[in-house]
PDB file of C-alpha atoms in Angstrom:
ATOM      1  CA  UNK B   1     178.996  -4.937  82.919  1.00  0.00           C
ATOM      2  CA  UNK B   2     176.245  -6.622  81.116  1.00  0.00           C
ATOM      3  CA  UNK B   3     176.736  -6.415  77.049  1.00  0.00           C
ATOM      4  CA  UNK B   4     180.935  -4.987  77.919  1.00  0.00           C
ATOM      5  CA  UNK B   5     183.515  -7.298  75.223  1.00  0.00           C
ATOM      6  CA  UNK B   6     184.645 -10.243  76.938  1.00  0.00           C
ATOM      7  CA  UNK B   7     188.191  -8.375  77.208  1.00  0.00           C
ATOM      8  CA  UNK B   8     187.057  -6.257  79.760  1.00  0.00           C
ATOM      9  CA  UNK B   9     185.284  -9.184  82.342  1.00  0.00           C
ATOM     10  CA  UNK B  10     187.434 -12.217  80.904  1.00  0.00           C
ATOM     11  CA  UNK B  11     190.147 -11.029  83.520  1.00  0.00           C
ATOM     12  CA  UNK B  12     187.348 -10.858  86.757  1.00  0.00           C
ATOM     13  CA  UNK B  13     185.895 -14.475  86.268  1.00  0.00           C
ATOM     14  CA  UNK B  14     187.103 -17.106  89.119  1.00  0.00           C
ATOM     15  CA  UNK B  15     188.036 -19.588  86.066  1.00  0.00           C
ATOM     16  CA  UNK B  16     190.318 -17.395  84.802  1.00  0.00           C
ATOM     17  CA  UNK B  17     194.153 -18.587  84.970  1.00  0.00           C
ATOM     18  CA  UNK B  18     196.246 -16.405  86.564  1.00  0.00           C
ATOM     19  CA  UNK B  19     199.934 -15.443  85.257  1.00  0.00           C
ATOM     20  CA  UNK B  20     201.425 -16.442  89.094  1.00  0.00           C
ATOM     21  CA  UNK B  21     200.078 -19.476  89.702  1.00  0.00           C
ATOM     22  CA  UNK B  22     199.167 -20.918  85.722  1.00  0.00           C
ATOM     23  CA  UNK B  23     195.874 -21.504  87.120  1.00  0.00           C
ATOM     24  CA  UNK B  24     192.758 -20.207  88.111  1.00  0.00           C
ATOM     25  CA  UNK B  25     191.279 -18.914  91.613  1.00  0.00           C
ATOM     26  CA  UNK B  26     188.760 -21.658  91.847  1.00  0.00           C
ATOM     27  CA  UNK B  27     191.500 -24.469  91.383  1.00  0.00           C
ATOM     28  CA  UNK B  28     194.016 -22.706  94.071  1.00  0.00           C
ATOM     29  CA  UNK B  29     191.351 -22.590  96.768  1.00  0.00           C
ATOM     30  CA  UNK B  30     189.331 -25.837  95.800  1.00  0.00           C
ATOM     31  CA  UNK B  31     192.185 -27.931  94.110  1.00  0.00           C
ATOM     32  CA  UNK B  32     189.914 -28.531  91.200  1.00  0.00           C
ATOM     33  CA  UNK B  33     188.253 -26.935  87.979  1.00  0.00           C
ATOM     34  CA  UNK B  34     185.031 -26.012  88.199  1.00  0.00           C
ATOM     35  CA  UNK B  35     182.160 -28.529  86.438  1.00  0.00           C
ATOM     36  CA  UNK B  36     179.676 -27.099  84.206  1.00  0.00           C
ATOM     37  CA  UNK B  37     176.620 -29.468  83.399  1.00  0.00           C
ATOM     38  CA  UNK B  38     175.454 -27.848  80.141  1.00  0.00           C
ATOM     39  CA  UNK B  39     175.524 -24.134  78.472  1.00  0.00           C
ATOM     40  CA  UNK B  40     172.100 -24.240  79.812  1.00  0.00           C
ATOM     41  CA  UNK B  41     170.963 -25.149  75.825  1.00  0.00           C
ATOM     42  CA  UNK B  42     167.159 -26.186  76.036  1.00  0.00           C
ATOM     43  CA  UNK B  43     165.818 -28.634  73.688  1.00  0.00           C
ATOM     44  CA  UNK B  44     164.016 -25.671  71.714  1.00  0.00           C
ATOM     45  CA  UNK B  45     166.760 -24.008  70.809  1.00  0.00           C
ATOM     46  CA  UNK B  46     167.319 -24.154  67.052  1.00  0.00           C
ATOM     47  CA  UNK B  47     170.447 -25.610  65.718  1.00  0.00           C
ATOM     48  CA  UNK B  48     171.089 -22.732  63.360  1.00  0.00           C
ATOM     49  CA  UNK B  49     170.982 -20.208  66.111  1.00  0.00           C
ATOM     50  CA  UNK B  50     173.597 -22.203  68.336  1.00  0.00           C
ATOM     51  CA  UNK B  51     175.714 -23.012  65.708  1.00  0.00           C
ATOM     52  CA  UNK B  52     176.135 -19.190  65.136  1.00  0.00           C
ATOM     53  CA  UNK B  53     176.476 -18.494  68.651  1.00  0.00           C
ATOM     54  CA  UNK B  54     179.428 -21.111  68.603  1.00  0.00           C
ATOM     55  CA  UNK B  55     181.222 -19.735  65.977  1.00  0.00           C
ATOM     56  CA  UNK B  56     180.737 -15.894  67.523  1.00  0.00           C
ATOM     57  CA  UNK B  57     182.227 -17.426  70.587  1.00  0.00           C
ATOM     58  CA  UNK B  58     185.337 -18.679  68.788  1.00  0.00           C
ATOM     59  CA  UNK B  59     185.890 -15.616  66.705  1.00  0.00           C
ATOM     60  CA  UNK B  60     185.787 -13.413  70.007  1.00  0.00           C
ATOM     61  CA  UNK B  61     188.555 -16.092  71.352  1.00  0.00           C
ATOM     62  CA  UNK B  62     190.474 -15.748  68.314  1.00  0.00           C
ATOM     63  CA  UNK B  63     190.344 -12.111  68.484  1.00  0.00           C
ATOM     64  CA  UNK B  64     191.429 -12.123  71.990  1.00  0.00           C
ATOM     65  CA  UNK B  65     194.251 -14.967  71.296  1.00  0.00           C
ATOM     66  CA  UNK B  66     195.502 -12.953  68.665  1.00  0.00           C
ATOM     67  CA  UNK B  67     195.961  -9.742  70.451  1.00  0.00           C
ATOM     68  CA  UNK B  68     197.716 -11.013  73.686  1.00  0.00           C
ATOM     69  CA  UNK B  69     200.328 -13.240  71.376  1.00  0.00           C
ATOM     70  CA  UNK B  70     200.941  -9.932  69.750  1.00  0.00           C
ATOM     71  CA  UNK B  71     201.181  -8.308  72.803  1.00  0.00           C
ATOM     72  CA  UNK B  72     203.663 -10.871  74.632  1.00  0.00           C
ATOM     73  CA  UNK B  73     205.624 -11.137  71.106  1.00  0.00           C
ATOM     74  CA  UNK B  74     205.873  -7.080  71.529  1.00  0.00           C
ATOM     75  CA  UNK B  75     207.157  -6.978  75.104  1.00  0.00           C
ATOM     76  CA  UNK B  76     209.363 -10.063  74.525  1.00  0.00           C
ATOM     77  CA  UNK B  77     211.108  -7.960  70.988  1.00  0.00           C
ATOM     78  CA  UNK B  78     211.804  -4.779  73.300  1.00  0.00           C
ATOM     79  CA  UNK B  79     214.861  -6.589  74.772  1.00  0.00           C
ATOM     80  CA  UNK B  80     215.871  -8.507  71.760  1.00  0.00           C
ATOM     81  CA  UNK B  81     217.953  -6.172  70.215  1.00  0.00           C
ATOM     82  CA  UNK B  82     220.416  -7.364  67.492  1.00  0.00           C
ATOM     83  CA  UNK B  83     224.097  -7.937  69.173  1.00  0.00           C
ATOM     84  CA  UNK B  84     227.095  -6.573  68.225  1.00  0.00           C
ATOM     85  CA  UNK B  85     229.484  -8.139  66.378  1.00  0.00           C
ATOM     86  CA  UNK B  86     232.770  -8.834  67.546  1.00  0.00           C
ATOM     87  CA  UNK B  87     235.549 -10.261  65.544  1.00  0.00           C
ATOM     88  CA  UNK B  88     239.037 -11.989  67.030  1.00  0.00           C
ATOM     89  CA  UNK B  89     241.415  -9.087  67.563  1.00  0.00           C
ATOM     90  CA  UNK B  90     238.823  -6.682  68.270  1.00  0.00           C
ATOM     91  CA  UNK B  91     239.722  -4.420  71.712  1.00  0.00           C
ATOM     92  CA  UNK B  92     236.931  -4.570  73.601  1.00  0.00           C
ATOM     93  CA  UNK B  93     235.548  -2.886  77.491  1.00  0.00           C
ATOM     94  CA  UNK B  94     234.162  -5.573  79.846  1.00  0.00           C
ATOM     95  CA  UNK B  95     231.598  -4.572  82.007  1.00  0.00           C
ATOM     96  CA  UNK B  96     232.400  -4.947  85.916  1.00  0.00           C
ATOM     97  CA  UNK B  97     228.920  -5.637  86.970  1.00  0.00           C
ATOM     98  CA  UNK B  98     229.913  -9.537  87.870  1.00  0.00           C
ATOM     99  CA  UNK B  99     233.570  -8.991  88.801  1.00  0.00           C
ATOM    100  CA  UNK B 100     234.245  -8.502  92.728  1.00  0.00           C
ATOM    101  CA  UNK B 101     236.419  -5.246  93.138  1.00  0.00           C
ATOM    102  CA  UNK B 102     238.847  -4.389  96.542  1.00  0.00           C
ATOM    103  CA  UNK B 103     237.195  -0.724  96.461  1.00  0.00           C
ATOM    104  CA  UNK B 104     235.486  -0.209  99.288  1.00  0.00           C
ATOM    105  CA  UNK B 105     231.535   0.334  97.831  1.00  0.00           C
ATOM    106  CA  UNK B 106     230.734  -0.761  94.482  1.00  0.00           C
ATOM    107  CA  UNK B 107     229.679   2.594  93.495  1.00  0.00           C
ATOM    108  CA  UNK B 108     233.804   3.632  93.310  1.00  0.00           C
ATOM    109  CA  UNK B 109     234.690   0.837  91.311  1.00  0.00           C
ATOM    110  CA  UNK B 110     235.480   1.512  87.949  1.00  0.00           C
ATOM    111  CA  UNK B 111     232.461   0.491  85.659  1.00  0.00           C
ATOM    112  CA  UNK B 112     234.109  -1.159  83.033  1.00  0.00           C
ATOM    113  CA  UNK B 113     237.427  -3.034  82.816  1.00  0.00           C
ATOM    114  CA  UNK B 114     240.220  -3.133  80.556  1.00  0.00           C
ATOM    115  CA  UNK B 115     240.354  -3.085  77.209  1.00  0.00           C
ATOM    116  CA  UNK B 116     241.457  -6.161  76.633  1.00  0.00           C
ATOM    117  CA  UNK B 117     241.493  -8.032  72.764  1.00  0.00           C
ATOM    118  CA  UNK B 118     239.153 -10.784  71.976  1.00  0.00           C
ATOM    119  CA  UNK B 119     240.954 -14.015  70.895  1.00  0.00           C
ATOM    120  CA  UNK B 120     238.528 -15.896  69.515  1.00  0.00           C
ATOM    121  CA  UNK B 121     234.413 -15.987  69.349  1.00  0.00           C
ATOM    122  CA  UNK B 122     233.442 -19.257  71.076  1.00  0.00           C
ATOM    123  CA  UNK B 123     229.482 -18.993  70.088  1.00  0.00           C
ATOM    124  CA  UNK B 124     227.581 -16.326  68.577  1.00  0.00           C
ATOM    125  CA  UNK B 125     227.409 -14.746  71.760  1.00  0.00           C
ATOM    126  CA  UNK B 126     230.332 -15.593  73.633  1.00  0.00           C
ATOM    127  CA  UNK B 127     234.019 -14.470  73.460  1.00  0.00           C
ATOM    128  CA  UNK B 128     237.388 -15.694  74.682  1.00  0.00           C
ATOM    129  CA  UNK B 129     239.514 -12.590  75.932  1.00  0.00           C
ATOM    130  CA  UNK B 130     243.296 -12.016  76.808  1.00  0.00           C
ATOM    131  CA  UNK B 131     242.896 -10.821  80.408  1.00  0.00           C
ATOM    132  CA  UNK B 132     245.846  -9.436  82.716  1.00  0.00           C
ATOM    133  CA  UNK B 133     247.859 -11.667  84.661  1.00  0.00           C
ATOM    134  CA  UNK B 134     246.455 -10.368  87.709  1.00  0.00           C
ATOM    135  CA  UNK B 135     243.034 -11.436  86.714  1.00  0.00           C
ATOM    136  CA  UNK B 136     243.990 -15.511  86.433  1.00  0.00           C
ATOM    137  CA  UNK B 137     241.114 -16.633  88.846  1.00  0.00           C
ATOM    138  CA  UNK B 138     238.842 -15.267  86.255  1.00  0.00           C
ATOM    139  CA  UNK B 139     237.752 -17.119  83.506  1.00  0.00           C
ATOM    140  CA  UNK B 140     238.427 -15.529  80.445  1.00  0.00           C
ATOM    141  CA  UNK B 141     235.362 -16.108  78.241  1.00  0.00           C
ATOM    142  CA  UNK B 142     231.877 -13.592  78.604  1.00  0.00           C
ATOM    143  CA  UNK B 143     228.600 -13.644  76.950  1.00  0.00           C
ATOM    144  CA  UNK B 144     228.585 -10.317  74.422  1.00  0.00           C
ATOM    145  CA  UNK B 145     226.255  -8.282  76.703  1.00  0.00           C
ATOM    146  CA  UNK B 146     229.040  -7.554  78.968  1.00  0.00           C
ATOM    147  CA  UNK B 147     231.272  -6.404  76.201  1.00  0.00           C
ATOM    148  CA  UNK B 148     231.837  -2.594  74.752  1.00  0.00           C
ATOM    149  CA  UNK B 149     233.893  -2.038  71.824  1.00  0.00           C
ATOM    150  CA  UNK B 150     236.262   0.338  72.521  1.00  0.00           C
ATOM    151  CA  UNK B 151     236.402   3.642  70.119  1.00  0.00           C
ATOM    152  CA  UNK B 152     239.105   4.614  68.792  1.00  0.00           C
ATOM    153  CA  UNK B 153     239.499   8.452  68.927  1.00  0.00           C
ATOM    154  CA  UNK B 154     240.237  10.523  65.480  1.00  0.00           C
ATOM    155  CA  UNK B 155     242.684  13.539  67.189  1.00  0.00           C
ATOM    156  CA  UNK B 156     245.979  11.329  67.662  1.00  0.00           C
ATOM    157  CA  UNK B 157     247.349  11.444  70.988  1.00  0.00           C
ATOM    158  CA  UNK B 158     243.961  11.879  72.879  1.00  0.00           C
ATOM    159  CA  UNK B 159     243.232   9.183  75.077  1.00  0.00           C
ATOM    160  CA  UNK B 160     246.285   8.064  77.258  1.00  0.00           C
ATOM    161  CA  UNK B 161     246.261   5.196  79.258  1.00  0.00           C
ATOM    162  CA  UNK B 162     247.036   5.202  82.741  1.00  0.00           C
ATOM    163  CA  UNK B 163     249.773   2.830  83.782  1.00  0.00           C
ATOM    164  CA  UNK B 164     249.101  -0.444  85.190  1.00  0.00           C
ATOM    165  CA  UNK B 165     249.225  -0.480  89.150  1.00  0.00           C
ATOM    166  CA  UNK B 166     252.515  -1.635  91.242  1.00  0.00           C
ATOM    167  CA  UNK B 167     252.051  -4.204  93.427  1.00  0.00           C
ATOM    168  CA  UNK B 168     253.417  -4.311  96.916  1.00  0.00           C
ATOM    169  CA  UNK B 169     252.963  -7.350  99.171  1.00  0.00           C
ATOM    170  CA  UNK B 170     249.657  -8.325  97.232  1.00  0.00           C
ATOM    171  CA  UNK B 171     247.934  -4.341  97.039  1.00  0.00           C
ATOM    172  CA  UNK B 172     247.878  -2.373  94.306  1.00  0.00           C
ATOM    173  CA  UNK B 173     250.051   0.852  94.692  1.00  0.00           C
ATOM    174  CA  UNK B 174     249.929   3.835  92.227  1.00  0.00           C
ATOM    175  CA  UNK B 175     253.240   5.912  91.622  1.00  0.00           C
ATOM    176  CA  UNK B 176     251.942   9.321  92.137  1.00  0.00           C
ATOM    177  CA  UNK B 177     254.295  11.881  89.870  1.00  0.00           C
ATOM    178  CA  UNK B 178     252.268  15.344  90.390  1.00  0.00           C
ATOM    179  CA  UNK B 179     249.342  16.675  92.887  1.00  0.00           C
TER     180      UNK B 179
END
């Protein structure tokens, strides 16, 4: 590995730090840095020459800085999309990934509630919607990621909604009319 870029074997040295921990192999096992007397510099060595040695060192550290920033600024844009705006009186879906359902597996539950009308933004990402009455142990105000605008369909008469559920001594019942 002798004369490889100092990407390649910057990752194998002991005095490296590590993402896990936030510091290197040496200071887990010893509980210290390790101490380096000198860069072995003799008293021969011309000035000029180490000076320029110095500065290659920095420029292959800038190099290096620069492309894992741009890397971590990369990864960390991937899940920063821009989020959608809702306005107060907007229908919206919410997402049933937090709320606890009386199905019997998760997997039958019905992956997104409602819709149900925002009535008012409380932060840039936060809204305050009109929920059913069944739902009053729930507090009515979710971050926008859990949200869905609902859309509207253009051939009139399209999308029906179901009616809401009876409920008999504190279960839902559905009136079935047809099989």
């Amino acid at each position: 590995m002798i004369g490889t870029p100092s990407s390649l074997w910057l990752n194998l040295l002991t005095i490296t730090l590590t993402t896990s921990t936030k510091q290197s192999p040496f200071c887990t096992v010893y509980g210290r840095d390790p101490q380096f007397d000198s860069v072995h510099i003799t008293q021969d060595t011309p000035s000029g020459k180490l000076s320029t040695k110095v500065q290659s060192v920095q420029q292959d550290f800038k190099r290096e800085l620069e492309f894992f920033i741009n890397w971590f600024k990369r990864y960390a844009d991937k899940s920063k999309a821009t989020p959608p705006v809702f306005n107060p009186g907007d229908i919206v879906w919410l997402s049933s990934k937090h709320i606890k359902s009386k199905r019997p597996t998760k997997k039958l539950s019905e992956r997104w509630l409602g819709p149900f009308p925002i009535l008012k933004k409380v932060s840039t990402h936060t809204c305050h919607l009109k929920l059913a009455s069944q739902w009053n142990s729930i507090p009515p105000i979710f971050h926008i990621s859990l949200l869905k605008p609902v859309k509207t369909s253009t051939i009139p008469n399209q999308n029906q909604e179901p009616p809401p559920p009876i409920i008999i001594e504190e279960e839902e019942e559905w009136d079935v009319s047809n099989t």
